[in-house]
Coordinates of C-alpha atoms in Angstrom, one line a residue:
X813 CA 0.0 0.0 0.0
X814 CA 1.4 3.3 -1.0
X815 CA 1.9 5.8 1.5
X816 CA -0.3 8.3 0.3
X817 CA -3.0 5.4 0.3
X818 CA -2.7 4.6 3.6
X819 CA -2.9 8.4 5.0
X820 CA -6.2 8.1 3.3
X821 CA -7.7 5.1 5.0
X822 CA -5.9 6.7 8.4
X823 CA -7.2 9.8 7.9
X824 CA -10.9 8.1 6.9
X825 CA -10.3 5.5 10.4
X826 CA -10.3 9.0 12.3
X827 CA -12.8 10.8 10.5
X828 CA -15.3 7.6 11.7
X829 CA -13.9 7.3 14.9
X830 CA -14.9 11.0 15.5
X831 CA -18.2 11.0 14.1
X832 CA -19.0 8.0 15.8
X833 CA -17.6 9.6 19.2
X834 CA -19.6 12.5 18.6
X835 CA -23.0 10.7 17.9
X836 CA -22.1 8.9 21.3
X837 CA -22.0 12.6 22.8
X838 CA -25.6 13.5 21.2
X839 CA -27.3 10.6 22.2
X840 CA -25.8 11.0 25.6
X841 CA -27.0 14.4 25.8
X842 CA -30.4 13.9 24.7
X843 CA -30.8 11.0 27.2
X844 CA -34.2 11.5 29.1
X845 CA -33.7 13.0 33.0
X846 CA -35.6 12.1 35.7
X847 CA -38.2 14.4 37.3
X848 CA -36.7 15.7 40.6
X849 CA -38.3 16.9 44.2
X850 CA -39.9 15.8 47.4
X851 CA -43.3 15.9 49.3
X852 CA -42.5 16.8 53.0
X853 CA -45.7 15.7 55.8
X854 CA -45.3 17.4 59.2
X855 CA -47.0 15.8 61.6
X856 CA -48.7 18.3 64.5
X857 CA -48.0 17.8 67.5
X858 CA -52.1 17.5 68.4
X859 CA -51.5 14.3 66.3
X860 CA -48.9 12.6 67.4
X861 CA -50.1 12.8 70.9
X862 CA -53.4 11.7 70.2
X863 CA -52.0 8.8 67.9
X864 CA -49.3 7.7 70.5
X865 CA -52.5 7.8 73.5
X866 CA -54.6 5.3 71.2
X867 CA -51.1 3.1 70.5
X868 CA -50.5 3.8 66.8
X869 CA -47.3 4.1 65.5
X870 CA -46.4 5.5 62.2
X871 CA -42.9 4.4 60.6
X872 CA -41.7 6.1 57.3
X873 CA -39.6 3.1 56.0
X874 CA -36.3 4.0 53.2
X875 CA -36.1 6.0 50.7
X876 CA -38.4 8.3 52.8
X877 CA -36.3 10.6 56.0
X878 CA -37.6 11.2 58.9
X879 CA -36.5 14.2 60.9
X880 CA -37.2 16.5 64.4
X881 CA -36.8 19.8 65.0
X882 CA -37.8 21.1 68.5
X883 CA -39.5 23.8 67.0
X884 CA -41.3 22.8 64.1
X885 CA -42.2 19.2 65.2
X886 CA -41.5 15.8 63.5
X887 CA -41.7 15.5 59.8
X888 CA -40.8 12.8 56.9
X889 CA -39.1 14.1 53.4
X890 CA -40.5 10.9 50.6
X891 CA -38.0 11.6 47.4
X892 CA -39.7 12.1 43.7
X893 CA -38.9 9.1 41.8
X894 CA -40.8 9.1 39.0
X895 CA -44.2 10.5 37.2
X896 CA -45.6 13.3 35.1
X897 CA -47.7 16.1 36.5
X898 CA -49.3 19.5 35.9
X899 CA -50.5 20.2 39.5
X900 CA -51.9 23.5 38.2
X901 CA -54.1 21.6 35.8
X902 CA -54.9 18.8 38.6
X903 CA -53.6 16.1 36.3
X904 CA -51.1 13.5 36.4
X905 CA -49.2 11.6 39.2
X906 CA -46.0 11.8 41.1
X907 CA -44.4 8.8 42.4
X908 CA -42.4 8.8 45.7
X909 CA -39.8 6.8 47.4
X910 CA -40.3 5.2 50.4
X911 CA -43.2 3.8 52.3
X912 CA -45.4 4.0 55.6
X913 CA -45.7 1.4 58.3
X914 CA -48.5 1.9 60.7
X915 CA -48.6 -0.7 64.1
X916 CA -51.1 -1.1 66.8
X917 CA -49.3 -1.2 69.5
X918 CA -51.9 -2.7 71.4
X919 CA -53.5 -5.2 69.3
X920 CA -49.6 -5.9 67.6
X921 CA -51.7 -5.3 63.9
X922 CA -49.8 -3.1 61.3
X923 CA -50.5 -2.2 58.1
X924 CA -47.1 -1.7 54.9
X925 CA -48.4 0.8 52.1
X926 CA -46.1 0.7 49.4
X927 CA -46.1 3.0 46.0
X928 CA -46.5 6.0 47.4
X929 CA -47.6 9.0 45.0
X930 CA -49.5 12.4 44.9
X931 CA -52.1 12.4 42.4
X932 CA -53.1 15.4 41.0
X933 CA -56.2 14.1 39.9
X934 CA -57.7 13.4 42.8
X935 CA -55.3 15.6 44.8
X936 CA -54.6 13.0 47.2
X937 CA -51.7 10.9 48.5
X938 CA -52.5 7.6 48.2
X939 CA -50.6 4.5 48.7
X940 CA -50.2 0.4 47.7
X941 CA -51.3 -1.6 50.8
X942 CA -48.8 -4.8 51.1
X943 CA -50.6 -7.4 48.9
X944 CA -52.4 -5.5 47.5
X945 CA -52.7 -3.9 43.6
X946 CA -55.2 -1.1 43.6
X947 CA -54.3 2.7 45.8
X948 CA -55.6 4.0 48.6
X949 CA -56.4 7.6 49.3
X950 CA -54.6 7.9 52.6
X951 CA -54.4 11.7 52.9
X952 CA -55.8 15.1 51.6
X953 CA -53.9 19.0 51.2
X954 CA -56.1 21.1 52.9
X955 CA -56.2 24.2 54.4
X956 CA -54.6 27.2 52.5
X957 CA -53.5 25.7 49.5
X958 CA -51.1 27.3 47.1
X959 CA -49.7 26.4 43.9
X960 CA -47.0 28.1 41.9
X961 CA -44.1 26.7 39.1
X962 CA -41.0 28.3 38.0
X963 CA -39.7 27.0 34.7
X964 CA -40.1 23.4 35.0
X965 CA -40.7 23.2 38.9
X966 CA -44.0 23.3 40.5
X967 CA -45.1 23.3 44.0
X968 CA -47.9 22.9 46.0
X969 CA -47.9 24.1 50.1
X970 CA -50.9 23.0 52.0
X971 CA -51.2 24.8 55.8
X972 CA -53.7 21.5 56.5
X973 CA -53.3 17.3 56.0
X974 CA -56.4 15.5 56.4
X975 CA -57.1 11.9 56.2
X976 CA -58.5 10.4 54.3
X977 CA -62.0 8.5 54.8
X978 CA -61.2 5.7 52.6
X979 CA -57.7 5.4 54.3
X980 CA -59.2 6.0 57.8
X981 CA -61.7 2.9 56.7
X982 CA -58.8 0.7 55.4
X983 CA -56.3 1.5 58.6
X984 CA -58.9 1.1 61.0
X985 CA -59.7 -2.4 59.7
X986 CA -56.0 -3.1 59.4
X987 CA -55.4 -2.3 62.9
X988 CA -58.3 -3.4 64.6
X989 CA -58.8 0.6 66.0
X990 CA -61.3 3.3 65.6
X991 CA -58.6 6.0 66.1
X992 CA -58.6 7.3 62.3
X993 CA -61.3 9.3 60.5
X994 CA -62.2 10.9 57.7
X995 CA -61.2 14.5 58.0
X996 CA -58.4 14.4 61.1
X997 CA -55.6 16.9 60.7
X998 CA -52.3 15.2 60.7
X999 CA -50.2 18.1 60.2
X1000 CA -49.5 20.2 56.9
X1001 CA -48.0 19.4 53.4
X1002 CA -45.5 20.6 50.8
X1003 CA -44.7 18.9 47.5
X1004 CA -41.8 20.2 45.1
X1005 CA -41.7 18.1 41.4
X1006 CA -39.2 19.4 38.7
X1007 CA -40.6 17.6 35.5
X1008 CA -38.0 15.3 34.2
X1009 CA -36.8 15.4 30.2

């Protein structure tokens, strides 16, 4: 092979090579991002008393954080994980990390819900009970409710929680109580959900 022959195929190996590294570089830059953000429940301290006088429990379980501050009270962070929502046209659903682990400390009953998410729809937060397929409305935003976005990040602040009367239903069955109902404050609510790509 003459040398000018194999300049050519050299310089044709690195015009490939670079091409090919560049269409590696678009596709990884057009890869699709996740939606980002939390939903953060503080508990009141009414609640908590209340629930810890009638021997329920409530356990945020990984990915969700729980946390105490002396002044503002006990609260649980549940990461965004996954979904697609416009909160300010009450459609779609965000999914969260974690789950919830309620126990009867009397009667030793609990009750797992898995899959947590905020749907927009119904603007509830509902959750998979262990074993089972279909979600449960296990709390309502209430109160002053507010809902803003910036670019691609919405958020909705909630100065009231309720529960849910199809959760209360379900959780009193579960733990063989009559402490929930329909309507009881738990605390308040904020949810933060960047849209993914």
């Amino acid at each position: 092979m003459s040398r000018t022959r194999a300049r050519l195929v050299a310089a044709g190996a690195a015009v490939v090579l670079t091409v090919t590294g560049l269409s590696g570089v678009a596709a990884a830059d057009t890869a699709p991002v996740a939606p980002t953000g939390s939903a953060v429940v503080h508990e009141s301290t009414a609640f908590l008393k209340d629930a810890a006088l009638s021997g329920v429990v409530v356990i945020p379980l990984p990915a969700a954080t729980p946390s105490y501050d002396s002044t503002t009270g006990f609260s649980t962070t549940f990461p965004v994980t996954g979904g697609d929502a416009n909160l300010q046209g009450y459609y779609g659903n965000v999914e969260l990390g974690g789950s919830l682990l309620f126990i009867n400390v009397f009667t030793g009953k609990s009750a797992l819900f898995k899959q947590l998410a905020f749907s927009a729809d119904t603007f509830q937060v509902t959750g998979v009970l262990a074993g089972g397929a279909a979600p449960v409305a296990l709390l309502d935003p209430a109160g002053m409710t507010d809902i803003t976005r910036s670019g691609a990040t919405q958020t909705v602040t909630s100065t009231d929680l309720k529960v849910d009367a199809e959760g209360a239903q379900v959780l009193d069955g579960k733990l063989n109580t009559s402490f929930f109902k329909g309507g009881q404050s738990v605390g308040d609510f904020t949810l933060t959900f960047t849209a993914g790509s």
